[in-house]
């Protein structure tokens, strides 16, 4: 019989407890913390040879469900990382079968996660079995991740899991992570590994800031010159259509949405290299200076181009959201251009260039709405008092007064994303993850109805000083603090000191899974990173 014993891993209710055994000290916990978790000291030994995933008879999803079939294989390798069929395991135990049974109410195996996806799940672990129940396959994926974190090994390499009951669901529907692939090109493998780590932390939106001033690596079918002339290199530093499809599918299999950002009218210098007459010519001394500013919002060709590009984006990216940017637009070039001045006079804008930007952004948002896409825009669009179409999502990125901005935006009835306090491309010495952990997204002046309009937030990793060499250690485990804030019950996760042992253990788990997550403080992992 399998050994049922007092385990070195023990967790009671929602407190992190250090439990010392003869051989090893372990901290119990799942990251991010489930809404409800109860564990006992009873543990079952697991044998890789006798461990199986299966679908329960009442499950709408059965064998052939690509999302879960693939997840079973992936999580078997995660739970038993060094297993081979010929290896000897559990030499101190008499092997006993263990079955993890999955029951999903709705099939949905071939679709994509969306803003309404139900990610809730219940997980019950007892002797010889675990039962995972969810409404959707996306909830089942979150439950499989939690189960994988419950499994641990003793000093002899034997596997165990404690008796556990979990009831879990996310606090916010939108839990995003932004990668900037324009300022430094990120190879495909770096993006895919980031998606893996996102799934481990239960992030569910990949915000792909795919193009910007420095480069245009997206290879457009409609406008191939954009990457041919705007990328750092037209062959080695681009994302082909097949690359994009691979990212979207890799994300789908992990329950992650892919939301692209094509930021305009500013941040478009690379666009102009492959699209003549798109950018505004700048003037000096009454003559063209040879330099260019933002997109020219005064000519019809601009809107015809944007409509064709956004139609392609709709076809390539299946998610219902698209990020349109709208931030940090310099007005100097517009101010210098006589044709822009005449257009301003004709429209009655005077010399208020915020009205010109508003005119452009309103036009682009209307194009997007006509394509049945939901626009996300940066807060500048709201700050310039633009007429924002119903349903548009506003994203706050300016850090000083984000609580005031939350109050204003939600009072105006808009849905809001918060990213301002989670710009973790900014680094400081020490445990700066604690700053991210202390953020309270709904702690602002407003009614309960206003606070419901905060649909989530995201971590931003801008690329001025980040490429594939330092992406993972800068992201992880620092991004995990926001992951827990966006998933877990805030009242039960306000104490960073209590969270530290659990995050420290999760960081080691990321390292074991091949993620180069940086240390939180002095210490060691049982399985140090060996991927170099």
Short mmCIF file of C-alpha atoms in Angstrom, two decimals:
data_model
loop_
_atom_site.label_atom_id
_atom_site.label_comp_id
_atom_site.label_asym_id
_atom_site.label_seq_id
_atom_site.Cartn_x
_atom_site.Cartn_y
_atom_site.Cartn_z
CA UNK A 1 0.00 0.00 0.00
CA UNK A 2 1.09 3.59 -0.56
CA UNK A 3 2.37 5.28 2.55
CA UNK A 4 -0.06 7.66 4.28
CA UNK A 5 2.05 9.65 6.67
CA UNK A 6 2.67 12.94 8.36
CA UNK A 7 4.16 14.95 5.55
CA UNK A 8 6.90 17.57 5.59
CA UNK A 9 4.51 19.78 3.65
CA UNK A 10 1.50 21.09 5.55
CA UNK A 11 -0.86 23.98 5.03
CA UNK A 12 -3.85 25.00 7.11
CA UNK A 13 -6.58 27.24 5.72
CA UNK A 14 -4.96 30.30 4.18
CA UNK A 15 -1.82 30.76 6.24
CA UNK A 16 1.67 29.93 5.02
CA UNK A 17 3.25 27.53 7.52
CA UNK A 18 6.80 26.21 7.64
CA UNK A 19 6.75 22.49 8.55
CA UNK A 20 10.04 20.87 9.47
CA UNK A 21 10.80 17.19 8.89
CA UNK A 22 13.85 15.08 9.49
CA UNK A 23 15.20 15.75 6.03
CA UNK A 24 13.86 18.99 4.59
CA UNK A 25 12.03 22.17 5.47
CA UNK A 26 9.15 23.04 3.15
CA UNK A 27 6.71 25.85 2.79
CA UNK A 28 3.23 24.99 1.64
CA UNK A 29 1.30 27.01 -0.86
CA UNK A 30 0.01 27.65 -4.34
CA UNK A 31 0.86 30.85 -6.23
CA UNK A 32 -1.28 32.83 -6.75
CA UNK A 33 -3.12 31.98 -3.55
CA UNK A 34 -6.48 30.27 -4.19
CA UNK A 35 -9.64 31.88 -2.90
CA UNK A 36 -10.11 28.96 -0.51
CA UNK A 37 -7.60 26.23 0.29
CA UNK A 38 -7.54 23.66 3.05
CA UNK A 39 -4.84 21.03 3.46
CA UNK A 40 -4.13 18.34 5.98
CA UNK A 41 -0.89 16.60 6.93
CA UNK A 42 -1.99 13.38 5.25
CA UNK A 43 -0.05 12.68 2.09
CA UNK A 44 -0.21 10.11 -0.67
CA UNK A 45 2.88 8.90 -2.46
CA UNK A 46 2.83 9.30 -6.24
CA UNK A 47 4.45 6.94 -8.71
CA UNK A 48 5.02 8.30 -12.24
CA UNK A 49 4.44 4.82 -13.65
CA UNK A 50 1.02 4.62 -12.01
CA UNK A 51 -0.12 8.23 -12.31
CA UNK A 52 -2.80 9.03 -14.89
CA UNK A 53 -4.96 11.91 -16.05
CA UNK A 54 -8.45 11.01 -17.18
CA UNK A 55 -11.79 12.56 -18.07
CA UNK A 56 -14.71 11.78 -15.77
CA UNK A 57 -17.76 10.19 -17.35
CA UNK A 58 -19.88 13.31 -16.81
CA UNK A 59 -17.35 15.63 -18.47
CA UNK A 60 -18.43 17.45 -21.64
CA UNK A 61 -14.79 17.39 -22.73
CA UNK A 62 -13.42 13.93 -23.46
CA UNK A 63 -10.36 12.41 -25.13
CA UNK A 64 -9.69 14.35 -28.30
CA UNK A 65 -10.01 17.73 -26.56
CA UNK A 66 -6.81 19.32 -27.85
CA UNK A 67 -6.43 21.84 -25.03
CA UNK A 68 -6.68 19.28 -22.23
CA UNK A 69 -5.03 16.32 -23.99
CA UNK A 70 -1.99 18.51 -24.58
CA UNK A 71 -2.13 19.91 -21.04
CA UNK A 72 -2.12 16.38 -19.55
CA UNK A 73 1.13 15.60 -21.37
CA UNK A 74 2.64 18.96 -20.47
CA UNK A 75 1.78 18.71 -16.78
CA UNK A 76 2.95 15.12 -16.51
CA UNK A 77 6.40 16.33 -17.57
CA UNK A 78 6.19 19.26 -15.15
CA UNK A 79 5.15 17.10 -12.20
CA UNK A 80 7.65 14.32 -12.97
CA UNK A 81 10.47 16.23 -14.71
CA UNK A 82 13.12 13.50 -14.78
CA UNK A 83 10.85 10.54 -15.43
CA UNK A 84 11.84 7.92 -17.98
CA UNK A 85 10.09 4.61 -18.50
CA UNK A 86 13.17 2.71 -17.43
CA UNK A 87 13.91 4.81 -14.35
CA UNK A 88 13.48 3.46 -10.83
CA UNK A 89 11.30 5.59 -8.57
CA UNK A 90 9.74 5.29 -5.16
CA UNK A 91 12.25 2.71 -3.98
CA UNK A 92 11.02 3.18 -0.40
CA UNK A 93 7.34 2.88 -1.32
CA UNK A 94 5.05 0.17 -2.56
CA UNK A 95 3.65 1.75 -5.76
CA UNK A 96 -0.03 2.64 -5.82
CA UNK A 97 -2.13 4.11 -8.60
CA UNK A 98 -3.17 7.76 -8.53
CA UNK A 99 -5.80 9.18 -10.88
CA UNK A 100 -6.51 12.85 -11.53
CA UNK A 101 -10.01 12.99 -12.98
CA UNK A 102 -11.16 16.10 -14.85
CA UNK A 103 -14.79 17.09 -15.35
CA UNK A 104 -15.67 20.09 -17.55
CA UNK A 105 -19.26 21.29 -17.93
CA UNK A 106 -18.86 22.83 -21.39
CA UNK A 107 -16.63 21.49 -24.14
CA UNK A 108 -15.17 24.54 -25.94
CA UNK A 109 -11.95 22.73 -26.81
CA UNK A 110 -11.41 24.33 -30.20
CA UNK A 111 -12.09 27.95 -29.35
CA UNK A 112 -10.08 30.80 -27.85
CA UNK A 113 -10.28 32.24 -24.36
CA UNK A 114 -12.05 35.59 -24.23
CA UNK A 115 -13.09 38.31 -21.81
CA UNK A 116 -16.04 36.23 -20.57
CA UNK A 117 -14.19 32.95 -20.07
CA UNK A 118 -14.96 31.23 -16.77
CA UNK A 119 -11.66 30.27 -15.12
CA UNK A 120 -13.11 28.93 -11.87
CA UNK A 121 -12.36 25.41 -10.68
CA UNK A 122 -12.72 23.11 -7.67
CA UNK A 123 -9.95 20.66 -6.80
CA UNK A 124 -10.26 17.83 -4.29
CA UNK A 125 -7.18 15.70 -3.53
CA UNK A 126 -7.51 12.57 -1.42
CA UNK A 127 -5.81 9.20 -1.09
CA UNK A 128 -5.16 7.77 -4.54
CA UNK A 129 -7.15 10.34 -6.47
CA UNK A 130 -7.84 13.96 -7.28
CA UNK A 131 -11.02 15.35 -8.79
CA UNK A 132 -10.87 18.60 -10.76
CA UNK A 133 -14.15 20.23 -11.74
CA UNK A 134 -14.59 23.36 -13.87
CA UNK A 135 -17.09 25.04 -16.13
CA UNK A 136 -14.64 25.45 -19.02
CA UNK A 137 -11.38 24.00 -20.25
CA UNK A 138 -9.74 27.29 -19.23
CA UNK A 139 -10.73 26.72 -15.62
CA UNK A 140 -9.42 23.16 -15.87
CA UNK A 141 -6.04 24.54 -16.99
CA UNK A 142 -5.88 26.74 -13.88
CA UNK A 143 -6.73 23.74 -11.71
CA UNK A 144 -4.03 21.61 -13.33
CA UNK A 145 -1.50 24.34 -12.58
CA UNK A 146 -2.54 24.42 -8.93
CA UNK A 147 -2.31 20.63 -8.67
CA UNK A 148 1.18 20.67 -10.17
CA UNK A 149 2.30 23.08 -7.45
CA UNK A 150 0.92 20.79 -4.72
CA UNK A 151 3.18 17.89 -5.72
CA UNK A 152 6.58 17.81 -4.01
CA UNK A 153 9.54 15.48 -3.45
CA UNK A 154 11.44 14.33 -0.38
CA UNK A 155 15.22 14.07 -0.16
CA UNK A 156 15.13 10.58 -1.66
CA UNK A 157 13.29 11.77 -4.77
CA UNK A 158 9.89 10.28 -3.87
CA UNK A 159 6.80 12.23 -4.92
CA UNK A 160 3.95 13.21 -2.58
CA UNK A 161 0.77 15.23 -2.57
CA UNK A 162 -1.21 16.24 0.51
CA UNK A 163 -4.92 15.90 1.04
CA UNK A 164 -6.27 19.21 -0.24
CA UNK A 165 -9.51 21.03 -0.98
CA UNK A 166 -9.47 24.11 -3.23
CA UNK A 167 -12.28 26.38 -4.41
CA UNK A 168 -10.82 28.98 -6.72
CA UNK A 169 -11.61 31.69 -9.25
CA UNK A 170 -9.89 34.91 -10.37
CA UNK A 171 -10.65 38.26 -8.79
CA UNK A 172 -10.18 40.09 -12.11
CA UNK A 173 -10.97 38.84 -15.62
CA UNK A 174 -8.05 40.67 -17.28
CA UNK A 175 -4.60 39.76 -15.92
CA UNK A 176 -2.10 40.87 -18.50
CA UNK A 177 1.58 41.09 -19.28
CA UNK A 178 3.01 43.48 -21.87
CA UNK A 179 6.12 42.68 -23.90
CA UNK A 180 7.74 45.32 -26.10
CA UNK A 181 9.23 43.71 -29.23
CA UNK A 182 10.12 46.91 -31.05
CA UNK A 183 12.85 48.50 -28.93
CA UNK A 184 14.63 45.15 -28.85
CA UNK A 185 13.56 42.22 -30.99
CA UNK A 186 12.61 39.22 -28.86
CA UNK A 187 13.18 35.85 -30.56
CA UNK A 188 10.19 33.58 -30.83
CA UNK A 189 11.52 31.17 -28.20
CA UNK A 190 11.71 34.02 -25.65
CA UNK A 191 8.06 34.92 -26.23
CA UNK A 192 6.95 31.29 -25.97
CA UNK A 193 8.86 30.80 -22.71
CA UNK A 194 7.24 33.96 -21.35
CA UNK A 195 3.84 32.48 -22.18
CA UNK A 196 4.81 29.34 -20.27
CA UNK A 197 5.73 31.36 -17.20
CA UNK A 198 2.54 33.42 -17.54
CA UNK A 199 0.48 30.22 -17.38
CA UNK A 200 2.38 29.11 -14.25
CA UNK A 201 1.36 32.43 -12.64
CA UNK A 202 -2.20 32.35 -14.03
CA UNK A 203 -1.83 35.45 -16.21
CA UNK A 204 -4.35 35.26 -19.04
CA UNK A 205 -3.61 38.13 -21.48
CA UNK A 206 -0.45 38.62 -23.53
CA UNK A 207 -0.38 42.30 -24.56
CA UNK A 208 1.94 42.23 -27.55
CA UNK A 209 3.36 45.72 -28.08
CA UNK A 210 4.64 44.46 -31.37
CA UNK A 211 5.72 47.68 -33.16
CA UNK A 212 6.91 51.16 -32.16
CA UNK A 213 9.29 53.95 -33.22
CA UNK A 214 12.51 51.87 -33.35
CA UNK A 215 11.31 48.97 -35.47
CA UNK A 216 8.33 47.35 -37.19
CA UNK A 217 8.95 43.60 -36.90
CA UNK A 218 5.38 42.50 -37.75
CA UNK A 219 5.37 41.13 -41.31
CA UNK A 220 2.14 42.42 -42.79
CA UNK A 221 0.46 40.60 -45.65
CA UNK A 222 -1.20 43.78 -46.85
CA UNK A 223 1.80 46.10 -46.44
CA UNK A 224 4.97 43.97 -46.66
CA UNK A 225 7.21 47.05 -46.91
CA UNK A 226 6.41 47.95 -43.30
CA UNK A 227 8.70 45.21 -42.00
CA UNK A 228 10.91 45.06 -45.08
CA UNK A 229 11.97 48.67 -44.50
CA UNK A 230 10.96 49.22 -40.88
CA UNK A 231 12.36 46.18 -39.05
CA UNK A 232 15.90 46.10 -37.65
CA UNK A 233 16.54 43.42 -40.30
CA UNK A 234 14.01 42.33 -42.93
CA UNK A 235 14.72 38.59 -42.56
CA UNK A 236 16.16 37.87 -39.10
CA UNK A 237 14.29 40.40 -36.96
CA UNK A 238 10.68 39.94 -38.03
CA UNK A 239 7.63 37.99 -36.95
CA UNK A 240 6.22 36.16 -39.94
CA UNK A 241 2.58 35.22 -40.19
CA UNK A 242 3.48 31.68 -39.14
CA UNK A 243 5.40 33.06 -36.13
CA UNK A 244 2.34 35.04 -35.06
CA UNK A 245 0.09 31.99 -35.51
CA UNK A 246 2.49 29.94 -33.40
CA UNK A 247 2.40 32.51 -30.59
CA UNK A 248 -1.41 32.65 -30.69
CA UNK A 249 -1.73 28.84 -30.61
CA UNK A 250 0.88 28.43 -27.86
CA UNK A 251 -1.05 31.00 -25.85
CA UNK A 252 -4.44 29.38 -26.57
CA UNK A 253 -3.22 26.04 -25.28
CA UNK A 254 -2.44 27.77 -21.99
CA UNK A 255 -5.67 29.75 -21.76
CA UNK A 256 -3.97 33.03 -22.68
CA UNK A 257 -5.42 35.70 -24.96
CA UNK A 258 -3.16 37.58 -27.38
CA UNK A 259 -3.99 41.29 -27.68
CA UNK A 260 -1.81 43.14 -30.22
CA UNK A 261 -0.99 46.81 -29.98
CA UNK A 262 -0.51 49.02 -33.04
CA UNK A 263 0.14 52.35 -31.34
CA UNK A 264 -0.56 55.55 -33.29
CA UNK A 265 -0.49 58.43 -34.14
CA UNK A 266 2.75 58.75 -32.18
CA UNK A 267 5.36 56.00 -31.78
CA UNK A 268 5.24 55.42 -35.55
CA UNK A 269 8.65 56.44 -36.89
CA UNK A 270 9.35 52.90 -38.14
CA UNK A 271 5.99 52.84 -39.98
CA UNK A 272 7.00 55.76 -42.18
CA UNK A 273 9.97 53.91 -43.64
CA UNK A 274 7.70 51.48 -45.44
CA UNK A 275 4.58 53.58 -45.95
CA UNK A 276 5.18 56.84 -47.88
CA UNK A 277 3.10 59.88 -46.98
CA UNK A 278 1.85 58.35 -43.72
CA UNK A 279 3.83 60.57 -41.35
CA UNK A 280 3.62 64.34 -41.05
CA UNK A 281 6.52 66.24 -42.70
CA UNK A 282 8.13 68.62 -40.21
CA UNK A 283 9.02 72.18 -41.21
CA UNK A 284 11.77 74.54 -40.12
CA UNK A 285 12.01 78.14 -41.33
CA UNK A 286 9.01 77.62 -43.58
CA UNK A 287 10.63 74.69 -45.42
CA UNK A 288 10.51 70.90 -44.96
CA UNK A 289 13.27 69.86 -42.58
CA UNK A 290 13.54 66.32 -43.89
CA UNK A 291 12.27 64.86 -40.63
CA UNK A 292 8.86 63.44 -39.82
CA UNK A 293 6.51 63.51 -36.88
CA UNK A 294 3.40 61.54 -35.94
CA UNK A 295 0.92 60.07 -38.42
CA UNK A 296 -0.65 62.80 -40.56
CA UNK A 297 -4.26 63.03 -39.35
CA UNK A 298 -5.33 65.55 -42.00
CA UNK A 299 -5.39 63.37 -45.14
CA UNK A 300 -7.82 60.66 -46.22
CA UNK A 301 -5.03 58.30 -47.27
CA UNK A 302 -4.08 57.89 -43.60
CA UNK A 303 -7.50 56.52 -42.70
CA UNK A 304 -7.67 54.25 -45.74
CA UNK A 305 -4.30 52.81 -44.75
CA UNK A 306 -5.31 52.33 -41.10
CA UNK A 307 -8.59 50.68 -42.10
CA UNK A 308 -6.79 48.15 -44.30
CA UNK A 309 -4.18 47.45 -41.61
CA UNK A 310 -6.81 46.98 -38.90
CA UNK A 311 -8.80 44.66 -41.18
CA UNK A 312 -5.69 42.50 -41.42
CA UNK A 313 -5.23 42.64 -37.65
CA UNK A 314 -8.83 41.44 -37.23
CA UNK A 315 -8.12 38.50 -39.54
CA UNK A 316 -4.78 37.52 -37.98
CA UNK A 317 -5.52 38.04 -34.27
CA UNK A 318 -8.71 36.26 -33.14
CA UNK A 319 -9.15 38.11 -29.86
CA UNK A 320 -11.95 40.67 -29.74
CA UNK A 321 -9.61 43.32 -28.29
CA UNK A 322 -7.00 45.41 -30.08
CA UNK A 323 -4.83 48.08 -28.44
CA UNK A 324 -4.70 51.34 -30.42
CA UNK A 325 -2.21 53.24 -28.23
CA UNK A 326 -2.78 56.97 -28.45
CA UNK A 327 -0.10 58.03 -25.96
CA UNK A 328 2.82 60.48 -25.87
CA UNK A 329 2.06 62.36 -29.08
CA UNK A 330 4.44 65.25 -29.69
CA UNK A 331 2.68 68.22 -31.26
CA UNK A 332 5.84 70.07 -32.41
CA UNK A 333 5.82 68.67 -35.94
CA UNK A 334 2.10 69.28 -36.41
CA UNK A 335 2.61 72.84 -35.18
CA UNK A 336 5.33 73.42 -37.78
CA UNK A 337 3.40 72.08 -40.78
CA UNK A 338 1.37 74.70 -42.73
CA UNK A 339 -1.02 72.11 -44.21
CA UNK A 340 -1.87 70.90 -40.72
CA UNK A 341 -2.45 74.50 -39.69
CA UNK A 342 -4.94 75.03 -42.53
CA UNK A 343 -6.76 71.80 -41.59
CA UNK A 344 -6.99 72.96 -37.98
CA UNK A 345 -8.49 76.27 -39.09
CA UNK A 346 -10.98 74.52 -41.37
CA UNK A 347 -12.10 72.22 -38.52
CA UNK A 348 -12.37 75.05 -36.01
CA UNK A 349 -9.69 73.57 -33.74
CA UNK A 350 -7.79 76.85 -33.37
CA UNK A 351 -4.31 76.03 -32.07
CA UNK A 352 -5.50 73.26 -29.71
CA UNK A 353 -3.64 70.23 -30.99
CA UNK A 354 -5.27 67.94 -28.45
CA UNK A 355 -8.41 68.39 -30.58
CA UNK A 356 -6.48 67.22 -33.63
CA UNK A 357 -5.30 64.12 -31.83
CA UNK A 358 -8.85 63.57 -30.60
CA UNK A 359 -10.12 63.80 -34.17
CA UNK A 360 -7.64 61.12 -35.26
CA UNK A 361 -8.21 58.75 -32.35
CA UNK A 362 -11.99 59.01 -32.60
CA UNK A 363 -11.75 58.08 -36.28
CA UNK A 364 -9.53 55.08 -35.57
CA UNK A 365 -11.72 53.88 -32.71
CA UNK A 366 -14.77 54.12 -34.97
CA UNK A 367 -12.99 52.06 -37.65
CA UNK A 368 -12.20 49.46 -34.99
CA UNK A 369 -15.78 49.41 -33.73
CA UNK A 370 -17.03 48.87 -37.29
CA UNK A 371 -14.78 45.77 -37.41
CA UNK A 372 -16.48 44.45 -34.24
CA UNK A 373 -13.30 44.87 -32.24
CA UNK A 374 -13.06 46.38 -28.76
CA UNK A 375 -10.47 49.14 -28.53
CA UNK A 376 -8.03 49.59 -25.67
CA UNK A 377 -6.35 53.00 -25.54
CA UNK A 378 -3.85 54.61 -23.18
CA UNK A 379 -5.14 57.17 -20.70
CA UNK A 380 -4.01 60.14 -22.82
CA UNK A 381 -7.05 59.60 -25.02
CA UNK A 382 -9.34 60.17 -22.03
CA UNK A 383 -7.23 63.00 -20.65
CA UNK A 384 -7.68 64.94 -23.91
CA UNK A 385 -11.46 64.80 -23.47
CA UNK A 386 -12.03 62.79 -26.59
CA UNK A 387 -15.39 61.35 -27.51
CA UNK A 388 -14.73 57.74 -26.64
CA UNK A 389 -17.03 55.08 -28.15
CA UNK A 390 -19.02 53.00 -25.71
CA UNK A 391 -17.19 49.85 -24.74
CA UNK A 392 -13.68 51.23 -25.20
CA UNK A 393 -11.27 50.14 -22.44
CA UNK A 394 -8.93 52.75 -20.96
CA UNK A 395 -5.48 51.83 -19.65
CA UNK A 396 -3.74 53.90 -16.97
CA UNK A 397 0.03 54.13 -17.31
CA UNK A 398 0.98 57.38 -15.56
CA UNK A 399 2.01 56.49 -12.06
CA UNK A 400 1.77 59.60 -9.91
CA UNK A 401 -2.01 60.00 -9.66
CA UNK A 402 -3.48 56.74 -10.85
CA UNK A 403 -6.07 56.62 -8.04
CA UNK A 404 -7.47 59.99 -9.17
CA UNK A 405 -7.51 58.77 -12.76
CA UNK A 406 -9.37 55.61 -11.72
CA UNK A 407 -12.03 57.76 -10.07
CA UNK A 408 -12.47 60.03 -13.09
CA UNK A 409 -12.57 57.26 -15.70
CA UNK A 410 -14.99 55.01 -13.84
CA UNK A 411 -17.21 57.97 -12.94
CA UNK A 412 -17.48 58.60 -16.69
CA UNK A 413 -18.65 54.97 -17.06
CA UNK A 414 -15.57 53.53 -18.74
CA UNK A 415 -13.97 50.15 -18.12
CA UNK A 416 -10.40 50.51 -16.94
CA UNK A 417 -7.12 48.57 -16.82
CA UNK A 418 -4.39 49.51 -14.37
CA UNK A 419 -0.73 49.22 -15.31
CA UNK A 420 0.83 52.36 -13.82
CA UNK A 421 2.19 50.75 -10.62
CA UNK A 422 3.40 47.65 -12.45
CA UNK A 423 5.99 49.07 -14.88
CA UNK A 424 8.54 46.55 -13.72
CA UNK A 425 11.07 47.40 -16.42
CA UNK A 426 12.05 49.99 -13.78
CA UNK A 427 14.35 48.27 -11.30
CA UNK A 428 15.68 49.11 -7.86
CA UNK A 429 18.00 47.33 -5.47
CA UNK A 430 16.26 44.98 -3.07
CA UNK A 431 12.83 43.42 -2.92
CA UNK A 432 10.88 45.77 -5.14
CA UNK A 433 8.26 43.06 -5.71
CA UNK A 434 6.80 44.24 -2.40
CA UNK A 435 5.78 47.54 -4.03
CA UNK A 436 3.82 45.65 -6.69
CA UNK A 437 2.28 43.41 -4.06
CA UNK A 438 1.03 46.41 -2.05
CA UNK A 439 -1.04 47.80 -4.95
CA UNK A 440 -4.81 47.87 -4.34
CA UNK A 441 -6.49 48.33 -7.74
CA UNK A 442 -9.89 49.26 -6.31
CA UNK A 443 -8.62 51.55 -3.57
CA UNK A 444 -9.88 54.85 -4.95
CA UNK A 445 -12.72 57.25 -4.32
CA UNK A 446 -15.83 55.91 -5.99
CA UNK A 447 -18.97 53.82 -5.68
CA UNK A 448 -19.05 50.03 -5.74
CA UNK A 449 -20.42 50.24 -9.27
CA UNK A 450 -17.40 52.31 -10.28
CA UNK A 451 -15.01 49.80 -8.77
CA UNK A 452 -16.59 47.01 -10.79
CA UNK A 453 -15.48 48.88 -13.91
CA UNK A 454 -11.85 48.09 -13.06
CA UNK A 455 -11.61 44.89 -15.09
CA UNK A 456 -8.00 44.13 -14.19
CA UNK A 457 -4.49 45.24 -14.91
CA UNK A 458 -1.20 44.26 -16.38
CA UNK A 459 2.53 44.14 -15.83
CA UNK A 460 4.53 46.11 -18.41
CA UNK A 461 8.04 45.17 -19.54
CA UNK A 462 9.22 47.93 -21.86
CA UNK A 463 12.25 47.13 -23.95
CA UNK A 464 14.71 50.03 -23.81
CA UNK A 465 17.09 47.96 -21.68
CA UNK A 466 15.60 44.49 -22.10
CA UNK A 467 16.20 41.78 -24.69
CA UNK A 468 16.31 37.99 -24.59
CA UNK A 469 19.46 38.00 -22.41
CA UNK A 470 17.77 39.56 -19.38
CA UNK A 471 14.03 39.28 -20.04
CA UNK A 472 13.27 36.34 -17.76
CA UNK A 473 15.24 37.41 -14.69
CA UNK A 474 13.81 40.91 -14.90
CA UNK A 475 10.24 39.61 -15.26
CA UNK A 476 10.23 36.72 -12.82
CA UNK A 477 9.40 36.43 -9.99
CA UNK A 478 8.72 40.19 -9.79
CA UNK A 479 5.68 39.88 -12.10
CA UNK A 480 4.26 37.23 -9.78
CA UNK A 481 3.37 39.88 -7.21
CA UNK A 482 0.90 41.48 -9.62
CA UNK A 483 -0.32 38.03 -10.67
CA UNK A 484 -1.43 37.30 -7.11
CA UNK A 485 -2.93 40.74 -6.64
CA UNK A 486 -5.03 40.28 -9.77
CA UNK A 487 -6.11 36.69 -9.00
CA UNK A 488 -6.40 36.33 -5.22
CA UNK A 489 -8.59 37.69 -2.45
CA UNK A 490 -6.96 41.01 -1.50
CA UNK A 491 -7.89 40.79 2.18
CA UNK A 492 -6.04 37.48 2.50
CA UNK A 493 -2.92 38.60 0.62
CA UNK A 494 -2.05 42.04 1.99
CA UNK A 495 0.88 40.87 4.12
CA UNK A 496 4.05 40.63 2.01
CA UNK A 497 5.96 39.01 4.88
CA UNK A 498 3.49 36.12 4.94
CA UNK A 499 3.64 35.89 1.15
CA UNK A 500 7.44 35.83 1.01
CA UNK A 501 8.00 32.11 1.87
CA UNK A 502 5.37 31.06 -0.65
CA UNK A 503 6.82 33.31 -3.36
CA UNK A 504 10.32 32.10 -2.54
CA UNK A 505 9.17 28.52 -3.05
CA UNK A 506 7.34 29.44 -6.26
CA UNK A 507 10.46 31.17 -7.56
CA UNK A 508 12.36 27.92 -7.03
CA UNK A 509 9.60 26.07 -8.85
CA UNK A 510 9.98 28.44 -11.79
CA UNK A 511 13.72 27.77 -11.79
CA UNK A 512 13.08 24.02 -11.76
CA UNK A 513 10.81 24.48 -14.77
CA UNK A 514 13.55 26.24 -16.72
CA UNK A 515 12.58 29.87 -16.08
CA UNK A 516 15.57 32.04 -15.12
CA UNK A 517 13.74 33.74 -12.26
CA UNK A 518 16.00 35.96 -10.19
CA UNK A 519 16.46 35.39 -6.42
CA UNK A 520 14.26 37.19 -3.92
CA UNK A 521 16.98 37.27 -1.27
CA UNK A 522 19.81 35.21 0.18
CA UNK A 523 19.19 31.48 -0.06
CA UNK A 524 19.17 28.53 -2.42
CA UNK A 525 16.87 26.26 -4.39
CA UNK A 526 16.94 22.50 -4.13
CA UNK A 527 16.99 22.38 -7.93
CA UNK A 528 19.24 25.21 -9.09
CA UNK A 529 19.00 26.51 -12.65
CA UNK A 530 20.97 24.26 -14.99
CA UNK A 531 19.91 25.55 -18.37
CA UNK A 532 23.09 27.40 -19.26
#
